[in-house]
Amino acid sequence: MTYRSAKLTTEELHEVKHLMGGLLTMLSFWSLLSLDVQSSWLIAAGLLAVSFSLIRPAWVSHIPPFTWRLTAPLLLVVIIADFLLNIPEFIPSLVRMVVLLLLYRNFAPRYQREDLQLILLCLFCLIMSGVMTVSLLFAFQILLFTPMAMALLFVVCLLDRGEQTEKYETSWTHFSWPRLLQRVWQVLDWRVLALGSAMFGFVVLVSTLLFILTPRFNLDQAIPFLQVETQAMTGFSEEVALGDVSAVQNDNAVAIRIDLPSVDALDTQPYWRMLVLDRYLDGRFQMSGSLNSYKFREPMTRRELPGEGLPPRLRRGEEWTFYMEGGISRYLPVPGDYAVLRFQLPQEIELLREPHVYCLDSVSQSVFSYQIEDMQFNTRFQTGRREWQGLEDARPSTRLDSAHYPLTTFELALRPEERASLSEINGGVVQGRDLSASEYSQELTEFLRGNFEYSLRPDGQVLFPNADDATDPVINWLREGSRGHCELFASAFVLLARDAGYPARLVIGFVGGSWNSVEDYFVIRNRDAHAWVEIYDQAAKEWLRVDPTPGTGSSDPEAVNSGNMQFETGWSAWIDSLRIQWYRRIVNFEQKDQVEMAMSLKDMFKAFAEEFSARAKAAVAEFKAWISQPFSVGNLMRGLVAAFFVLFLVLVWRARYAFMGLIFRLLRRPKALDPVRRQASRYLKRLEEKHGEDFKPDVLIELQELRFGPEVGPDQAKAVFARAKKALRSGDRASPDRW
């Protein structure tokens, strides 16, 4: 009698294999969507195509086989041409190549080798997107990929019969997803699930240990082509038009997360200063070529950048850790003086020393982390030697091609009638007085706040009344407007200050933020984007921060505005706290953390072993003491409890078939998987293996009746199982009448 069990047919196994391959492909495309490589249209088209192949697999099977033979060389030509046409851009072509190969592997007939290639391509996609984005989503995707890939490999192994394996063409004649899923559920074995879960846990454990023990290195530096550049957000680049910063404020996504020394470290309204724009023309501020030139730029590859303006008395060793999301800007938020600016690994950084601006060589697509030790929030910035000499010795110019930084902070490329409008306003503000930069800033801020209201939707028709009107939009707003956003207030302040003889420049960054009370860190969102002004104070030779936008505090730039902390709670705060844990434990994981974690694991295992040994010795000693004690009521009660526990275990073991039968009936499993039938099948197989096929006692017939006959309860089957167990223990092949 051969051993039989419920199982999927070859056709059904190939259908399951097609399903698992399609799901893996869709998971890979999902991971690639997080990359900003100008290939989203191809990835989206691939997702739709794979979804269609899963819904209507029979239609794909009707494609003639010769089509795939012709597609392979054509695909190779397209891939090579894509690489040649996009040199030196490497990553976008690589992503498109992987997408095309995945589509080909998903649609073309797949056998064992092709299935393994599909798994490797999917793994490559996940690893590539994870390395480039370093996002928390990668962890979730790789956890999904692992059991799905294991399931596909399991099905491939079931179909592999060595040299007897034949190329099988799925017919899809009577295919139905509900029917297939029902069949899979019917034949699902809890032992296979348990073994798969154990293997999955083992893979996760080994991966965790490898992550902890593998030496730290930067993939972007070890593999240069993984340095993928992306575009900065509008409002955080070297050229900003009116409305660009306000457009960012409509986005509630997180831009920066900061680990502070404590919540009390923010005792003032924080201004997260990022970049300076000095040249203005027709409603657009930009960083002039002279400011952006090598004369003021110092590129370097360093891990630590010491500060210069922080006195020793303010140095306490407090660290601020910044996690800036990818695609924001290449300029780093550095709000003031500091002791040390530190990167996780040696980093190519560019320092515009005169305006105190720090920038990367490109906009990072993944999260970028750095630390600032003893950070201060400056309301004034010292001028460099070249700055104050240029501002003291030179005179302002109205020609764009004749002024170099810092004289660009004087520039007013306006028509005479527009200058006249500015002078008229300044006449009412200054009133013939000789005002310092601080006094003038307060007067002008009060004027702007008294005549205009803040709004993210300014007077659009006032800014740009018609296409033929060449009047500057900021001048138009000063003449006829009533509402404006932060760029309008800051731009108007810059133009008026320059007209009055005060050098001024536009500053862009973030203002404020909120506190995540779940994991205790500070959150800056895109909605906190802001533009303000820095005006030159000739007496102090410093740049003074001024924020003329209503609702940002006192009009006096010298006044210290207390911080108005907002707290984030609820589900959104809990979800976002997972990201900060990912950044702290994974992204910012370096050699020091590696050694600390390895030592912690060692100490934990050592403490566990010592605790276990001590508890075991104490239990043995307690048992010996209990045995040696004289009879008492306490000893009797403990003995009865132990005896009751042993009796309970025996009863559970004897009633195991009844419990298993009840569970199988509740799960509506097929009769072939009934516990009594399965146990009878096991005894049949073991008897045949031990005594051979010619050994046919009465118990063998009884086992066959239990296996293939009418359903029998556990109580009736116990006697048969007992005789089968006796037959297994006996080496005698004599007549069964003897036992």
XYZ file of C-alpha atoms in Angstrom:
739
model
C 0.000 0.000 0.000
C 1.541 3.372 -1.063
C 1.504 6.431 1.186
C -0.839 9.116 -0.076
C -1.733 12.624 1.147
C -3.637 15.644 -0.160
C -1.395 17.735 -2.407
C -1.470 20.200 -5.278
C -1.284 19.016 -8.855
C 1.563 20.019 -11.156
C -0.750 22.495 -12.893
C -1.685 24.095 -9.581
C 1.956 24.327 -8.476
C 2.823 26.204 -11.668
C -0.124 28.540 -11.072
C 1.138 29.244 -7.540
C 4.625 29.840 -8.926
C 3.240 32.392 -11.405
C 1.367 34.155 -8.606
C 4.419 34.351 -6.316
C 6.632 35.623 -9.158
C 4.147 38.366 -10.007
C 3.854 39.473 -6.385
C 7.647 39.612 -6.028
C 7.880 41.705 -9.200
C 5.254 44.151 -7.928
C 7.104 44.417 -4.607
C 10.301 45.260 -6.499
C 8.568 47.933 -8.579
C 7.133 49.413 -5.388
C 10.631 49.709 -3.925
C 11.936 51.388 -7.109
C 9.213 54.052 -6.982
C 11.018 55.671 -4.040
C 13.996 56.497 -6.306
C 14.010 59.862 -8.037
C 15.597 58.669 -11.308
C 13.111 59.972 -13.902
C 11.760 56.465 -14.565
C 8.505 56.560 -12.597
C 6.438 56.320 -15.795
C 8.122 53.030 -16.770
C 7.789 51.592 -13.256
C 4.096 52.565 -13.109
C 3.500 50.986 -16.524
C 5.286 47.858 -15.297
C 3.052 47.685 -12.219
C -0.051 47.889 -14.391
C 1.251 45.226 -16.784
C 2.134 42.789 -13.993
C -1.245 43.391 -12.317
C -2.961 42.562 -15.608
C -0.897 39.368 -15.974
C -2.030 38.273 -12.511
C -5.687 39.027 -13.181
C -5.739 37.495 -16.683
C -2.855 35.022 -16.876
C -4.551 33.028 -19.658
C -4.317 36.013 -22.013
C -0.554 36.256 -21.502
C -0.142 32.530 -22.174
C -1.602 33.028 -25.659
C 1.441 35.038 -26.749
C 3.329 32.913 -29.337
C 6.656 31.461 -28.077
C 8.647 32.970 -30.943
C 7.731 36.433 -29.601
C 9.973 35.918 -26.600
C 12.847 34.721 -28.788
C 12.602 37.953 -30.786
C 12.112 40.136 -27.711
C 15.365 39.092 -26.005
C 17.815 40.571 -28.606
C 15.603 43.637 -29.083
C 15.627 44.189 -25.324
C 19.415 43.957 -25.290
C 19.695 46.609 -28.018
C 17.342 48.955 -26.135
C 19.299 48.576 -22.885
C 22.671 49.217 -24.540
C 21.300 52.263 -26.391
C 19.845 53.631 -23.155
C 23.209 53.404 -21.404
C 25.082 54.991 -24.315
C 22.621 57.882 -24.700
C 22.626 58.749 -20.990
C 26.348 58.628 -20.215
C 27.559 59.650 -17.629
C 24.202 59.209 -15.853
C 24.365 55.594 -14.725
C 21.629 54.912 -12.173
C 18.534 55.880 -14.262
C 19.631 53.549 -17.065
C 20.357 50.803 -14.540
C 16.880 51.134 -13.026
C 15.215 51.026 -16.455
C 17.275 47.956 -17.363
C 16.158 46.112 -14.224
C 12.518 47.054 -14.848
C 12.642 45.733 -18.422
C 14.347 42.513 -17.329
C 11.765 41.973 -14.597
C 8.938 42.486 -17.073
C 10.527 40.027 -19.488
C 11.067 37.433 -16.778
C 7.522 37.873 -15.473
C 5.783 37.440 -18.847
C 8.045 34.957 -20.630
C 7.804 31.233 -19.748
C 9.796 30.521 -16.588
C 11.542 27.350 -15.570
C 13.846 26.682 -12.644
C 16.757 28.840 -13.833
C 14.461 31.713 -14.827
C 12.706 31.596 -11.441
C 16.040 31.935 -9.653
C 16.965 34.857 -11.927
C 13.657 36.546 -11.052
C 14.348 36.221 -7.319
C 17.851 37.677 -7.715
C 16.561 40.612 -9.799
C 13.915 41.384 -7.177
C 16.493 41.219 -4.388
C 18.778 43.545 -6.360
C 15.947 46.085 -6.702
C 15.231 46.087 -2.977
C 18.889 46.365 -1.992
C 19.520 49.170 -4.503
C 16.539 51.242 -3.357
C 17.387 50.588 0.300
C 21.000 51.715 -0.111
C 20.013 54.873 -2.004
C 17.091 55.992 0.159
C 17.951 54.467 3.577
C 14.260 54.695 4.400
C 12.198 52.830 6.969
C 10.066 51.514 4.109
C 13.029 49.390 2.986
C 12.925 47.422 6.253
C 9.232 46.655 5.726
C 9.789 45.690 2.081
C 12.692 43.350 2.817
C 10.626 41.660 5.539
C 7.887 41.070 2.955
C 10.353 39.878 0.345
C 11.977 37.207 2.540
C 8.920 34.945 3.173
C 7.665 35.475 -0.391
C 11.018 34.449 -1.857
C 11.170 31.448 0.495
C 7.675 30.380 -0.633
C 8.653 30.664 -4.304
C 11.843 28.660 -3.721
C 9.774 26.007 -1.917
C 7.436 25.665 -4.908
C 10.404 25.528 -7.290
C 11.912 22.719 -5.219
C 8.617 20.807 -5.315
C 8.622 21.015 -9.119
C 12.274 20.046 -9.414
C 12.655 16.281 -10.022
C 16.251 16.293 -11.152
C 16.948 14.884 -14.573
C 13.317 13.790 -14.968
C 12.053 17.374 -14.780
C 10.362 18.400 -18.009
C 9.492 21.867 -19.263
C 5.843 22.297 -18.358
C 3.487 24.710 -20.108
C 0.652 25.928 -17.894
C -2.683 25.582 -19.672
C -4.796 27.968 -17.526
C -7.874 26.172 -18.899
C -9.907 25.964 -15.708
C -7.991 28.590 -13.755
C -9.679 30.561 -10.979
C -7.931 32.463 -8.202
C -10.613 31.651 -5.571
C -10.410 27.948 -6.431
C -6.600 27.960 -6.340
C -6.451 29.777 -3.006
C -8.999 27.343 -1.571
C -6.896 24.400 -2.730
C -3.764 25.908 -1.198
C -5.599 26.394 2.079
C -6.804 22.789 2.044
C -3.344 21.262 1.606
C -1.537 23.712 3.866
C 0.379 21.821 6.518
C 1.044 23.399 9.883
C 4.416 21.660 10.005
C 5.499 23.400 6.807
C 4.309 26.727 8.221
C 6.167 26.111 11.469
C 9.344 25.153 9.612
C 9.027 28.203 7.329
C 8.481 30.491 10.306
C 11.517 29.035 12.043
C 13.629 29.539 8.911
C 12.360 33.120 8.574
C 13.231 33.828 12.198
C 16.668 32.309 11.660
C 17.264 34.535 8.606
C 16.222 37.636 10.577
C 18.450 36.646 13.500
C 21.481 36.012 11.288
C 20.893 39.287 9.400
C 20.724 41.194 12.680
C 23.950 39.637 13.912
C 25.688 40.390 10.597
C 24.490 43.986 10.799
C 25.928 44.322 14.292
C 29.236 42.585 13.573
C 30.022 43.742 10.015
C 32.561 46.617 9.932
C 31.001 49.998 9.136
C 31.610 51.597 5.737
C 29.840 54.125 3.545
C 28.379 52.527 0.427
C 28.195 55.892 -1.317
C 31.966 56.241 -0.956
C 32.813 52.586 -1.551
C 30.638 52.429 -4.687
C 30.686 55.923 -6.250
C 27.946 55.293 -8.824
C 25.447 54.891 -5.974
C 25.659 58.646 -5.343
C 22.355 59.583 -6.951
C 21.615 63.272 -7.257
C 18.132 64.689 -7.113
C 16.519 68.105 -7.352
C 16.100 70.408 -4.371
C 12.639 71.570 -3.401
C 11.522 74.852 -4.884
C 12.439 77.522 -2.404
C 15.664 75.866 -1.228
C 17.940 76.352 -4.233
C 20.246 79.070 -5.533
C 17.333 80.854 -7.256
C 13.932 81.461 -5.674
C 10.926 83.168 -7.226
C 8.116 84.842 -5.345
C 5.825 82.128 -4.026
C 8.346 79.260 -4.095
C 8.859 79.176 -0.330
C 5.140 79.606 0.347
C 4.423 76.686 -1.972
C 6.571 74.495 0.278
C 4.468 75.548 3.268
C 1.479 73.684 1.815
C 3.335 70.393 2.352
C 3.025 68.801 5.802
C 5.771 66.219 5.241
C 8.680 66.026 7.688
C 11.823 67.793 6.461
C 14.192 67.460 9.440
C 14.225 65.542 12.715
C 16.534 66.699 15.488
C 17.700 64.951 18.644
C 18.143 67.735 21.189
C 20.026 67.656 24.489
C 16.651 68.410 26.108
C 13.387 70.155 25.317
C 14.617 73.136 27.374
C 17.413 73.730 24.844
C 14.912 75.650 22.670
C 14.240 78.644 24.860
C 13.814 80.998 21.867
C 11.936 80.903 18.586
C 14.338 78.791 16.470
C 15.389 80.123 13.066
C 16.978 77.266 11.097
C 19.133 79.295 8.716
C 20.087 77.492 5.475
C 21.077 79.715 2.517
C 21.601 83.358 1.607
C 20.471 85.034 -1.625
C 21.994 88.398 -2.475
C 20.885 89.349 -6.010
C 17.348 90.440 -6.923
C 15.783 90.826 -10.371
C 12.112 90.916 -11.458
C 10.631 89.049 -8.509
C 13.439 86.493 -8.217
C 16.229 86.262 -5.658
C 19.351 84.315 -6.489
C 22.800 83.581 -5.196
C 25.064 85.711 -7.356
C 27.924 84.164 -9.266
C 30.456 86.072 -7.216
C 28.991 84.789 -3.942
C 28.825 81.277 -5.366
C 32.332 81.430 -6.807
C 35.459 79.713 -5.585
C 36.706 82.915 -3.962
C 34.228 82.476 -1.138
C 33.847 78.681 -1.319
C 36.132 76.209 0.441
C 35.491 72.575 -0.558
C 36.823 69.983 1.847
C 36.456 66.332 2.747
C 36.349 66.126 6.502
C 34.541 64.413 9.308
C 34.747 67.314 11.732
C 34.562 71.035 11.062
C 35.524 73.146 14.109
C 33.626 76.361 14.747
C 35.200 79.777 15.206
C 32.755 82.155 16.884
C 31.756 80.263 20.038
C 33.550 81.416 23.217
C 34.925 78.722 25.571
C 32.508 79.674 28.360
C 29.551 78.470 26.234
C 31.053 75.066 25.421
C 29.363 72.276 27.387
C 29.648 69.306 25.004
C 25.912 69.165 24.193
C 25.168 67.391 20.909
C 22.381 68.131 18.441
C 21.844 65.372 15.850
C 20.120 66.377 12.595
C 18.388 63.896 10.262
C 17.520 65.783 7.079
C 15.254 64.020 4.604
C 16.386 63.539 1.019
C 15.278 65.882 -1.742
C 15.087 68.968 0.508
C 18.239 70.937 -0.275
C 21.992 70.601 -0.391
C 22.259 73.445 2.152
C 22.400 72.387 5.798
C 20.470 74.111 8.598
C 23.142 75.714 10.780
C 21.406 78.457 12.802
C 24.453 79.984 14.451
C 27.814 79.484 16.093
C 28.930 76.058 17.274
C 31.917 74.199 18.712
C 32.177 71.294 16.238
C 30.157 70.241 13.200
C 30.559 66.473 12.878
C 29.558 63.994 10.156
C 29.055 60.272 10.511
C 31.804 59.579 7.941
C 34.252 61.853 6.077
C 32.036 64.069 3.945
C 32.693 66.419 1.069
C 31.376 69.729 2.382
C 31.491 73.216 0.896
C 31.721 76.167 3.244
C 30.782 79.661 2.114
C 32.722 81.195 4.942
C 31.690 84.831 4.499
C 27.889 84.362 4.674
C 28.173 81.360 7.053
C 26.529 78.867 4.678
C 27.226 75.109 4.623
C 26.306 72.891 1.687
C 26.858 69.405 0.295
C 28.209 68.819 -3.182
C 24.762 67.595 -4.311
C 21.207 67.152 -3.091
C 21.022 63.835 -1.275
C 18.247 61.439 -2.213
C 18.466 59.623 1.109
C 18.397 60.928 4.656
C 21.556 62.806 5.637
C 22.655 62.995 9.267
C 25.163 65.216 11.045
C 25.852 66.505 14.557
C 26.465 69.965 15.911
C 28.128 70.343 19.301
C 27.092 73.292 21.513
C 24.862 74.892 18.885
C 23.748 78.516 19.330
C 20.901 80.475 17.708
C 22.442 83.717 16.468
C 20.477 86.904 15.893
C 23.669 88.484 14.524
C 26.413 87.078 12.286
C 29.921 88.472 12.151
C 31.073 89.737 8.762
C 34.203 88.366 7.205
C 37.192 90.558 6.423
C 36.401 90.730 2.715
C 32.762 91.510 3.444
C 33.237 94.500 5.725
C 36.084 95.894 3.616
C 33.916 95.746 0.508
C 30.934 97.264 2.270
C 33.002 100.069 3.844
C 35.087 101.059 0.798
C 32.688 100.682 -2.129
C 29.490 102.314 -3.280
C 26.299 100.637 -4.498
C 25.701 100.011 -8.195
C 22.553 99.557 -10.236
C 24.167 97.441 -12.951
C 23.982 93.682 -12.531
C 27.193 93.020 -14.425
C 29.291 95.516 -12.504
C 28.769 94.510 -8.880
C 30.391 91.629 -7.025
C 29.569 90.312 -3.605
C 29.179 91.975 -1.115
C 28.176 94.959 -3.299
C 25.318 92.819 -4.655
C 23.600 93.461 -1.319
C 23.312 97.137 -2.478
C 21.935 96.377 -5.940
C 18.648 97.819 -7.133
C 18.073 96.983 -10.787
C 14.894 99.076 -10.963
C 13.558 101.834 -13.158
C 13.647 105.426 -11.885
C 9.914 105.533 -11.188
C 10.203 102.318 -9.161
C 13.085 103.760 -7.158
C 10.937 106.815 -6.578
C 8.217 104.623 -5.022
C 10.747 103.127 -2.646
C 12.180 106.529 -1.732
C 8.700 107.844 -1.009
C 8.035 105.020 1.456
C 11.455 105.441 3.047
C 10.802 109.140 3.471
C 7.799 108.375 5.632
C 9.683 105.725 7.604
C 12.969 107.547 8.208
C 11.553 111.109 8.382
C 15.000 112.658 8.037
C 16.452 110.872 11.062
C 19.847 109.185 11.177
C 18.793 105.671 12.170
C 20.971 102.714 12.982
C 20.317 99.425 11.199
C 18.405 98.130 14.218
C 16.267 101.265 14.533
C 15.542 101.389 10.811
C 14.580 97.707 10.827
C 12.081 98.231 13.629
C 10.497 101.242 11.926
C 10.253 99.505 8.545
C 8.883 96.286 10.079
C 6.143 98.243 11.856
C 5.297 99.996 8.586
C 4.977 96.744 6.642
C 2.962 95.020 9.353
C 0.705 98.037 9.741
C -0.139 98.272 6.020
C -0.202 94.645 4.894
C -1.687 91.391 6.174
C -0.104 87.980 6.042
C -1.652 85.417 3.685
C -0.422 82.421 1.711
C -2.639 83.724 -1.106
C -1.437 87.253 -1.864
C -2.961 89.717 -4.294
C -2.064 87.880 -7.497
C -3.452 90.489 -9.884
C -1.518 93.167 -8.045
C 1.766 91.286 -8.414
C 1.302 90.528 -12.096
C -1.523 92.682 -13.479
C -0.904 91.750 -17.140
C 1.777 90.286 -19.339
C 2.721 93.653 -20.861
C 3.294 95.390 -17.540
C 7.053 95.498 -16.868
C 6.692 96.936 -13.371
C 8.506 94.983 -10.681
C 6.010 92.722 -8.806
C 7.272 93.748 -5.361
C 6.862 97.434 -6.283
C 3.342 96.672 -7.504
C 2.559 94.985 -4.196
C 3.903 97.940 -2.188
C 1.760 100.322 -4.243
C -1.555 98.484 -4.406
C -1.394 95.248 -2.386
C -2.974 94.367 0.929
C -2.024 90.713 1.596
C 1.262 88.887 1.141
C 3.313 85.858 2.121
C 6.716 85.825 3.796
C 8.693 86.269 0.530
C 6.811 89.487 -0.249
C 7.434 90.949 3.198
C 11.115 89.944 3.096
C 11.605 91.095 -0.520
C 9.946 94.441 0.150
C 12.156 94.911 3.207
C 15.322 94.147 1.182
C 14.432 96.600 -1.605
C 13.469 99.374 0.807
C 16.603 98.846 2.946
C 18.864 98.984 -0.099
C 17.150 102.154 -1.279
C 17.793 103.671 2.145
C 21.499 102.749 1.931
C 21.516 99.655 4.123
C 22.974 96.488 2.552
C 20.457 93.659 2.917
C 20.074 90.062 1.746
C 17.351 87.396 1.745
C 17.703 84.335 3.996
C 15.769 81.096 3.540
C 15.290 78.224 5.963
C 12.760 77.042 8.525
C 11.232 78.740 11.546
C 9.793 76.900 14.525
C 8.810 73.247 14.620
C 7.123 70.863 17.021
C 8.064 68.328 19.693
C 7.302 64.621 19.330
C 6.544 63.540 22.877
C 6.539 59.824 22.002
C 10.296 59.552 21.375
C 11.364 63.043 22.567
C 12.759 64.689 19.452
C 12.133 67.888 17.502
C 10.319 67.842 14.159
C 10.603 70.429 11.394
C 8.073 70.090 8.592
C 7.945 71.663 5.164
C 5.110 73.852 6.401
C 7.719 75.593 8.609
C 9.611 76.928 5.557
C 10.203 80.654 5.821
C 12.038 83.640 4.334
C 13.477 86.534 6.320
C 16.156 89.225 6.026
C 19.646 90.055 7.232
C 20.640 93.730 7.229
C 24.178 95.050 7.640
C 24.918 96.960 10.841
C 27.832 99.235 9.948
C 28.618 100.186 13.539
C 28.909 96.605 14.802
C 30.143 95.155 11.476
C 27.518 92.413 11.804
C 24.540 91.108 9.878
C 21.383 91.562 11.948
C 18.458 89.150 11.550
C 15.105 90.801 10.826
C 11.760 89.072 10.256
C 9.197 91.560 8.929
C 6.432 88.968 8.413
C 3.444 89.511 10.749
C 2.924 86.977 13.517
C 6.612 86.158 14.035
C 7.192 88.152 17.216
C 8.304 91.648 18.106
C 9.123 94.223 15.425
C 12.318 94.998 17.352
C 15.071 92.786 15.868
C 17.029 92.993 19.114
C 14.169 91.502 21.138
C 14.445 87.805 21.990
C 11.274 85.953 21.046
C 10.459 83.098 23.395
C 9.838 79.734 21.795
C 6.213 78.640 21.406
C 6.599 74.870 21.518
C 3.945 72.740 19.826
C 3.562 69.073 20.768
C 2.716 66.233 18.401
C 0.657 63.367 19.800
C -1.644 60.667 18.496
C -1.165 57.981 15.873
C 0.795 60.215 13.503
C 3.354 60.899 16.242
C 3.632 57.168 16.993
C 4.179 56.317 13.335
C 6.737 59.081 12.869
C 8.577 57.933 15.986
C 9.367 54.679 14.156
C 11.390 56.685 11.657
C 13.500 58.362 14.316
C 14.227 54.934 15.803
C 15.252 53.739 12.331
C 17.551 56.739 11.923
C 19.030 56.413 15.404
C 19.607 52.656 15.381
C 20.217 51.926 11.690
C 21.094 55.011 9.631
C 23.326 56.560 12.290
C 24.779 53.218 13.388
C 28.567 53.582 13.404
C 31.583 51.759 14.809
C 31.207 53.210 18.300
C 27.577 52.055 18.457
C 28.640 48.715 16.972
C 31.161 48.076 19.753
C 28.703 49.214 22.423
C 25.936 46.940 21.093
C 28.276 43.965 20.747
C 29.473 44.442 24.332
C 25.869 44.841 25.503
C 24.889 41.560 23.813
C 27.880 39.831 25.360
C 27.015 41.153 28.814
C 23.354 40.220 28.337
C 24.147 36.606 27.388
C 26.666 36.353 30.210
C 24.156 37.695 32.726
C 21.483 35.333 31.367
C 23.793 32.320 31.683
C 24.751 33.262 35.227
C 21.122 33.865 36.190
C 19.998 30.576 34.659
C 22.782 28.678 36.397
C 21.988 30.311 39.737
C 18.253 29.574 39.387
C 18.937 25.955 38.412
C 21.219 25.434 41.398
C 18.686 27.097 43.689
C 15.903 24.859 42.339
C 17.971 21.703 42.899
C 18.889 22.828 46.392
C 15.273 23.643 47.166
C 14.143 20.240 45.895
C 16.739 18.459 48.023
C 15.711 20.483 51.039
C 12.066 19.669 50.389
C 12.812 15.966 50.135
C 14.772 16.004 53.376
C 12.131 17.937 55.297
C 9.779 16.015 57.626
C 6.150 15.478 56.663
C 3.970 18.596 56.879
C 0.767 20.020 55.415
C 2.772 22.373 53.180
C 4.809 19.525 51.733
C 1.642 17.531 51.130
C 0.000 20.407 49.266
C 3.044 20.952 47.064
C 3.186 17.244 46.301
C -0.517 17.186 45.385
C -0.046 20.179 43.058
C 2.885 18.456 41.335
C 0.921 15.199 41.020
C -2.093 17.058 39.617
C 0.138 18.792 37.055
C 1.639 15.470 35.927
C -1.844 13.918 35.745
C -3.040 16.862 33.661
C -0.194 16.377 31.184
C -0.998 12.664 30.904
C -4.685 13.374 30.245
C -3.819 15.974 27.625
C -1.522 13.489 25.893
C -4.139 10.738 25.915
C -6.814 13.083 24.535
C -4.563 14.596 21.914
C -6.391 12.950 19.013
C -9.738 14.273 20.179
C -8.357 17.813 20.502
C -6.684 17.648 17.096
C -9.847 16.267 15.498
C -11.878 19.125 16.960
C -9.399 21.712 15.636
C -9.398 20.148 12.159
C -13.208 20.133 12.069
C -13.319 23.782 13.116
C -10.851 24.633 10.344
C -12.876 22.517 7.872
C -9.846 20.599 6.750
C -10.390 17.664 4.326
C -11.016 14.193 5.748
C -7.645 13.017 4.447
C -6.013 15.290 7.006
C -7.987 13.917 10.007
C -5.569 13.250 12.925
C -6.617 9.569 13.242
C -6.108 8.945 9.520
C -2.768 10.746 9.557
C -1.543 8.731 12.567
C -2.662 5.485 10.918
C -0.775 6.488 7.797
C 2.380 7.063 9.838
C 2.170 3.606 11.463
C 1.582 1.964 8.065
C 4.665 3.584 6.633
C 6.847 2.706 9.630
C 5.690 -0.943 9.624
C 6.460 -1.286 5.915
C 9.893 0.273 6.393
C 10.751 -2.057 9.306
C 9.225 -5.427 8.292
C 8.831 -5.195 4.509
C 5.800 -5.552 2.262
C 5.412 -9.327 2.914
C 4.643 -8.702 6.587
C 0.827 -8.571 6.840
C -0.532 -9.107 10.355
C -4.090 -8.272 11.385
C -3.017 -4.910 12.763
C -1.975 -3.847 9.260
C -5.525 -4.439 8.033
C -6.916 -2.514 10.987
C -4.614 0.412 10.235
C -5.714 0.418 6.598
C -9.351 0.528 7.727
C -8.563 3.504 9.930
C -6.693 5.209 7.070
C -9.114 4.653 4.198
C -12.359 3.420 5.772
C -15.182 5.221 7.580
C -14.295 7.861 10.114
C -13.422 6.423 13.539
C -13.197 8.253 16.822
C -9.978 8.580 18.834
C -11.149 6.186 21.572
C -11.724 3.293 19.129
C -8.397 3.946 17.392
C -6.303 3.836 20.579
C -6.369 0.045 20.797
C -5.291 -0.335 17.180
C -2.463 2.171 17.661
C -1.315 0.303 20.770
C -1.086 -3.000 18.810
C 0.744 -1.200 15.992
C 3.243 0.191 18.456
C 3.758 -3.316 19.890
C 4.346 -4.648 16.371
C 6.989 -1.998 15.780
C 8.813 -2.928 18.982
C 8.685 -6.661 18.233
C 11.243 -8.106 15.857
C 9.218 -11.315 15.460
C 7.610 -11.892 12.019
C 5.498 -14.814 13.237
C 1.747 -14.962 13.093
C -0.012 -12.076 14.777
C -1.926 -14.567 16.888
C 1.094 -14.679 19.176
C 0.507 -11.078 20.196
